[in-house]
Short mmCIF file of C-alpha atoms in Angstrom, two decimals:
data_model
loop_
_atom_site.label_atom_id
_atom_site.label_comp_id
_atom_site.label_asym_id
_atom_site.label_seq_id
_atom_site.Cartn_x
_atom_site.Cartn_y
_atom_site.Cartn_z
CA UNK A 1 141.80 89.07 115.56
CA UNK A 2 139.60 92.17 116.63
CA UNK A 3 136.76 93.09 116.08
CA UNK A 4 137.57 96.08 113.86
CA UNK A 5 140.35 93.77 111.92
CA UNK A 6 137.99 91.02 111.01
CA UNK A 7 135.62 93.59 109.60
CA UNK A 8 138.33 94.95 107.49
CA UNK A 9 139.51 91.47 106.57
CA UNK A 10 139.60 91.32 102.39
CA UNK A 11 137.21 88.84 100.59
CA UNK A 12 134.28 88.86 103.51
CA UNK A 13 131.37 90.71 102.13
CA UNK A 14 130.23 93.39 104.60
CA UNK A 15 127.42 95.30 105.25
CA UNK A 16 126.83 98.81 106.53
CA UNK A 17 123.51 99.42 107.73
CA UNK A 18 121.47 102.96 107.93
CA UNK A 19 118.77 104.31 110.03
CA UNK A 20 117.69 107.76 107.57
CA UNK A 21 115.32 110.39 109.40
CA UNK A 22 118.18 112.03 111.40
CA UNK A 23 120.43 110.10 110.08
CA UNK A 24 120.86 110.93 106.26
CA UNK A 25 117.82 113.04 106.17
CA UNK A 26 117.56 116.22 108.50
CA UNK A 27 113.91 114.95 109.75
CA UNK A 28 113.51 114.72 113.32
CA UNK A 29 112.70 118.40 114.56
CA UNK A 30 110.27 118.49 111.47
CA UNK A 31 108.85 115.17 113.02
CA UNK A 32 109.23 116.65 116.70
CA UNK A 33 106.45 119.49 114.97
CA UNK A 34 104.07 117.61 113.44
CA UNK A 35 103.51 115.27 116.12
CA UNK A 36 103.38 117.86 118.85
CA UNK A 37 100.31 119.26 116.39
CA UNK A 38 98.86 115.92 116.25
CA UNK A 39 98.13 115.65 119.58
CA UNK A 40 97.33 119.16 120.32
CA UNK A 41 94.98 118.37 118.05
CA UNK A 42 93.31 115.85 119.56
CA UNK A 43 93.94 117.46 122.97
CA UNK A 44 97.04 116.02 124.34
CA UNK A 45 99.68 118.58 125.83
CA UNK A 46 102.75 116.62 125.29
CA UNK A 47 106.15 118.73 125.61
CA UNK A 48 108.22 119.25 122.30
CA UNK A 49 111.40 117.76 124.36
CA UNK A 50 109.28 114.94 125.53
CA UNK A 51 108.34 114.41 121.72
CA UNK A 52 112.05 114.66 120.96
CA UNK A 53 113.18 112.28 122.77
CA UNK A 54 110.88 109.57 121.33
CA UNK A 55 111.80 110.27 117.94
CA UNK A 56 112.77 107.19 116.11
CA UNK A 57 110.55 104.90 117.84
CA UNK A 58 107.29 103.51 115.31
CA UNK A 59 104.48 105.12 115.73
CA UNK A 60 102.64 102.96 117.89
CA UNK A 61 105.39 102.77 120.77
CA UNK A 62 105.73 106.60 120.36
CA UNK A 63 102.45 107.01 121.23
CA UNK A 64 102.68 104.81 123.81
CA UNK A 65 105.97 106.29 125.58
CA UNK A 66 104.20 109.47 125.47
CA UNK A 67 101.12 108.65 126.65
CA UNK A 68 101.01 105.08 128.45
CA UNK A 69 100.16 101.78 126.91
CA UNK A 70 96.29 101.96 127.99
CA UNK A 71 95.83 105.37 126.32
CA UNK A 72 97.54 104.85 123.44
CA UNK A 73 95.31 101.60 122.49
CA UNK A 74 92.88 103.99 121.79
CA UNK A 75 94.24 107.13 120.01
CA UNK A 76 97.42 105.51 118.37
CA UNK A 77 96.12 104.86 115.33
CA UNK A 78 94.23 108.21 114.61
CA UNK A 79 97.65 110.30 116.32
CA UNK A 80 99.57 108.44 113.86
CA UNK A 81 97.69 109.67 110.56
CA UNK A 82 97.01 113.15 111.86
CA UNK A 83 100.85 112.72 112.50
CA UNK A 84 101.04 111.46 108.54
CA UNK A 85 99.36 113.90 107.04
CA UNK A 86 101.01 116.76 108.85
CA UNK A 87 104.82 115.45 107.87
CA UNK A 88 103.58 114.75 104.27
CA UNK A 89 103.46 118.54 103.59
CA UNK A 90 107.11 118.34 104.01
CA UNK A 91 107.77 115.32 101.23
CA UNK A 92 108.79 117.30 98.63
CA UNK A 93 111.06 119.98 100.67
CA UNK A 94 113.13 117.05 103.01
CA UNK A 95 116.79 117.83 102.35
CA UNK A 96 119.52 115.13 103.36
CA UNK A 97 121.98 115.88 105.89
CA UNK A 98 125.47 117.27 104.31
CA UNK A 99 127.61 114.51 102.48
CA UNK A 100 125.00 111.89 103.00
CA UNK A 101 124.81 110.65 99.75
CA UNK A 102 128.74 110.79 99.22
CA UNK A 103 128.81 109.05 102.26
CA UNK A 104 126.83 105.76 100.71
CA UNK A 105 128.46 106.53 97.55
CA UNK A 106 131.98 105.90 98.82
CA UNK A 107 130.98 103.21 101.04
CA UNK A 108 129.54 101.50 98.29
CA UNK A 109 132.60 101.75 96.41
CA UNK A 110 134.59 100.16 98.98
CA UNK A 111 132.28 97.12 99.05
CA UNK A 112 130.60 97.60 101.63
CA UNK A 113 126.54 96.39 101.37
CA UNK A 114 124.45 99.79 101.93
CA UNK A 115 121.12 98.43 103.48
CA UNK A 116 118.67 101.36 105.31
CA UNK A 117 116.59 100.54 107.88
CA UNK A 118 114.12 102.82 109.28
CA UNK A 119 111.06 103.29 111.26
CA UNK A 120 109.42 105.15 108.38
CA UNK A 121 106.92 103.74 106.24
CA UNK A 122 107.15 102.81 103.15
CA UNK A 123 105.28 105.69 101.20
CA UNK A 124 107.62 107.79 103.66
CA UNK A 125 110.46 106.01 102.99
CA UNK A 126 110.28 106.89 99.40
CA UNK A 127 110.93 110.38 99.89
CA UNK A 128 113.11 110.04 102.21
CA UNK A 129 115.11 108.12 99.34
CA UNK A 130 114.67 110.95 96.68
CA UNK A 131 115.88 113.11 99.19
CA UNK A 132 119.11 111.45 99.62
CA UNK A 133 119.49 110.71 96.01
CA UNK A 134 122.05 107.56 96.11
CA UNK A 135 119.48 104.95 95.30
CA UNK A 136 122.85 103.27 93.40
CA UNK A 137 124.54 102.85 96.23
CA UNK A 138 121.68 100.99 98.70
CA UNK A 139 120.76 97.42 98.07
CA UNK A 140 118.23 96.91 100.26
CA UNK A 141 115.33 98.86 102.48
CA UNK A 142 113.41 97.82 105.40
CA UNK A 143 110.72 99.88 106.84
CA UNK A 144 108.16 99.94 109.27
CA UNK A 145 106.16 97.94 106.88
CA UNK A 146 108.28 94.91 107.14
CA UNK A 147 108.61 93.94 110.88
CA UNK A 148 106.41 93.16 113.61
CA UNK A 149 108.42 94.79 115.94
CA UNK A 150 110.46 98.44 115.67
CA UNK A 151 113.38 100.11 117.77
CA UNK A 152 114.42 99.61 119.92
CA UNK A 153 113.73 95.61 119.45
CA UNK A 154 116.10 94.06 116.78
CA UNK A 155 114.26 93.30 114.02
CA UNK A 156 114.61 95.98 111.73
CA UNK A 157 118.45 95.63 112.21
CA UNK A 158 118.29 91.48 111.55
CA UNK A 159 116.20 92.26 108.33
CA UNK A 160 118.22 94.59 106.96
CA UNK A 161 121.17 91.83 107.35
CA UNK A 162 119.12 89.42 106.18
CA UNK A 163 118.21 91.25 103.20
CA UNK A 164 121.68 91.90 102.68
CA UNK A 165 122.81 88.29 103.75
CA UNK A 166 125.54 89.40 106.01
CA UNK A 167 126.28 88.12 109.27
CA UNK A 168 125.82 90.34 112.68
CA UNK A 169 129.92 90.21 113.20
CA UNK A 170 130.60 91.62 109.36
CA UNK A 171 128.40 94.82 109.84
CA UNK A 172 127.99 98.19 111.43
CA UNK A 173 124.82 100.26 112.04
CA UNK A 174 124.24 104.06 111.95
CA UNK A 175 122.21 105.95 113.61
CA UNK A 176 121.00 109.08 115.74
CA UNK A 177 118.56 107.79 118.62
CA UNK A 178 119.14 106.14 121.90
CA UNK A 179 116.32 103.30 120.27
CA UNK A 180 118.90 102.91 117.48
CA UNK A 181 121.65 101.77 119.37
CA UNK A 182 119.93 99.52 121.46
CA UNK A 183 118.39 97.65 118.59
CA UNK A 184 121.85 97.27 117.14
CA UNK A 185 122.94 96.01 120.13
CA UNK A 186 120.38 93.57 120.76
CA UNK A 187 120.93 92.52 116.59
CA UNK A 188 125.27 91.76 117.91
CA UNK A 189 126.00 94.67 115.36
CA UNK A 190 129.03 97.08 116.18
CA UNK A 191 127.01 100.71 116.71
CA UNK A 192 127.94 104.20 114.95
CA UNK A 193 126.09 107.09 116.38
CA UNK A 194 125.69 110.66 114.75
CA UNK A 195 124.60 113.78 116.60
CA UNK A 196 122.84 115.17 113.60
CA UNK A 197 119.36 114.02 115.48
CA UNK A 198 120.07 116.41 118.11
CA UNK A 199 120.70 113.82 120.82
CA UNK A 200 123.74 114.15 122.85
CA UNK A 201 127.35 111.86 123.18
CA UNK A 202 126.38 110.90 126.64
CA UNK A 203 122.80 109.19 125.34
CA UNK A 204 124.45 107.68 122.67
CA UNK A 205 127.46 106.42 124.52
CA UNK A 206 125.08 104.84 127.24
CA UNK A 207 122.98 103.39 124.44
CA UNK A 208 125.46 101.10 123.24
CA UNK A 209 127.50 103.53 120.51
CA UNK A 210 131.03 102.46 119.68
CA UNK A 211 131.95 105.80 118.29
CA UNK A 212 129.97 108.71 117.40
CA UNK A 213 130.55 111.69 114.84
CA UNK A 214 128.91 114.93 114.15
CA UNK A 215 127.02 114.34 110.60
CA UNK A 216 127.45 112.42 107.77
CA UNK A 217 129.92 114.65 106.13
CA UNK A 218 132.29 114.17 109.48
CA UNK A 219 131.64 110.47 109.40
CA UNK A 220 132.94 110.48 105.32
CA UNK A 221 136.16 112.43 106.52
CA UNK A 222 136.59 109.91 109.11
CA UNK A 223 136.21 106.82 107.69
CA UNK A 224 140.03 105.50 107.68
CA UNK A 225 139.96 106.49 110.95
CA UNK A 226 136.35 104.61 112.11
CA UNK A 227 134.66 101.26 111.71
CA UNK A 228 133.79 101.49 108.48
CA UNK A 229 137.66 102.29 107.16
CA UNK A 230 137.94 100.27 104.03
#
């Protein structure tokens, strides 16, 4: 049996796992801006492409990709809440990428197990939520808050199955970012990337993606056709 089939196979309880800013939620350029502010704030010329490429990472590791490890010991902390603050001006204006709430509507209705797991925090995850406005489809949420370790490493991909008490083989992971895939990879999970992050099909590819679509809305018209096909 494939991989694919034994995912589809009836009576095995499945779970279908989301990353959100880029995602569901049309977040990272808005995230590329703030943080490019933060640290010209505090002095740092970092490049927005530089910046872009990060996205997705936690804080912390951001920081330190962009800076080096000995730097970022120091200034982490205070670039991350300048970084905070700046993207919290945004909270009530976020808009979700098109069809992303149909799209954990209908997968919900198939039986799938809708579990997010993100690199946002908690406070951030919230509006992230109300932004996507499916809160009856997801049955879980794990955010930076709950691991030790973000993406790329594992762990927010082994909570989130955890959480939904699904096994690595019965589940499939969204995302945008290069870190995405690799921690789904490194978690055993079969990898969906989107574009909608604004990284390309190469990146993705030689991440670890299985397939990769446009946007949530192109993901929802291809779902007989993809890895999460009822």
């Amino acid at each position: 049996m494939c991989d694919a089939d034994y995912l589809m196979h009836p009576g095995r309880e499945r779970a279908a796992v989301f990353d959100v800013d880029g995602t569901l939620v049309d977040t990272n350029h808005l995230h590329v801006v703030t943080w490019w502010e933060a640290f010209r704030q505090a002095g740092h010329q970092v490049s927005t492409h530089a910046i872009h490429q990060a996205v997705g990472l936690g804080s912390h590791d951001l920081v330190a990709w962009l800076l080096g490890d000995s730097e970022a010991a120091d200034v982490a902390e205070d670039l991350s809440a300048a970084h905070t603050a700046l993207y919290g001006q945004y909270f009530e204006r976020l808009c979700a990428l098109p069809d992303a709430g149909r799209l954990l509507r209908r997968l919900a209705d198939d039986g799938w197990k809708v579990v997010l797991a993100t690199s946002a925090s908690g406070h951030e995850l919230s509006a992230l939520r109300r932004a996507i406005d499916a809160d009856d489809a997801i049955v879980a949420t794990t955010s930076a808050d709950d691991v030790s370790e973000g993406k790329p490493q594992p762990e927010p991909v082994e909570q989130a199955l955890e959480l939904a008490r699904v096994p690595a083989d019965r589940a499939v992971f969204v995302g945008d970012t290069v870190w995405d895939m690799q921690a789904g990879n490194r978690a055993g999970v079969r990898c969906v990337a989107l574009l909608s992050g604004g990284i390309s099909r190469q990146a993705l590819e030689a991440a670890g993606a299985d397939a990769v679509f446009d946007d949530p809305a192109h993901l929802l018209m291809s779902l007989p056709q993809s890895l999460l096909g009822a």
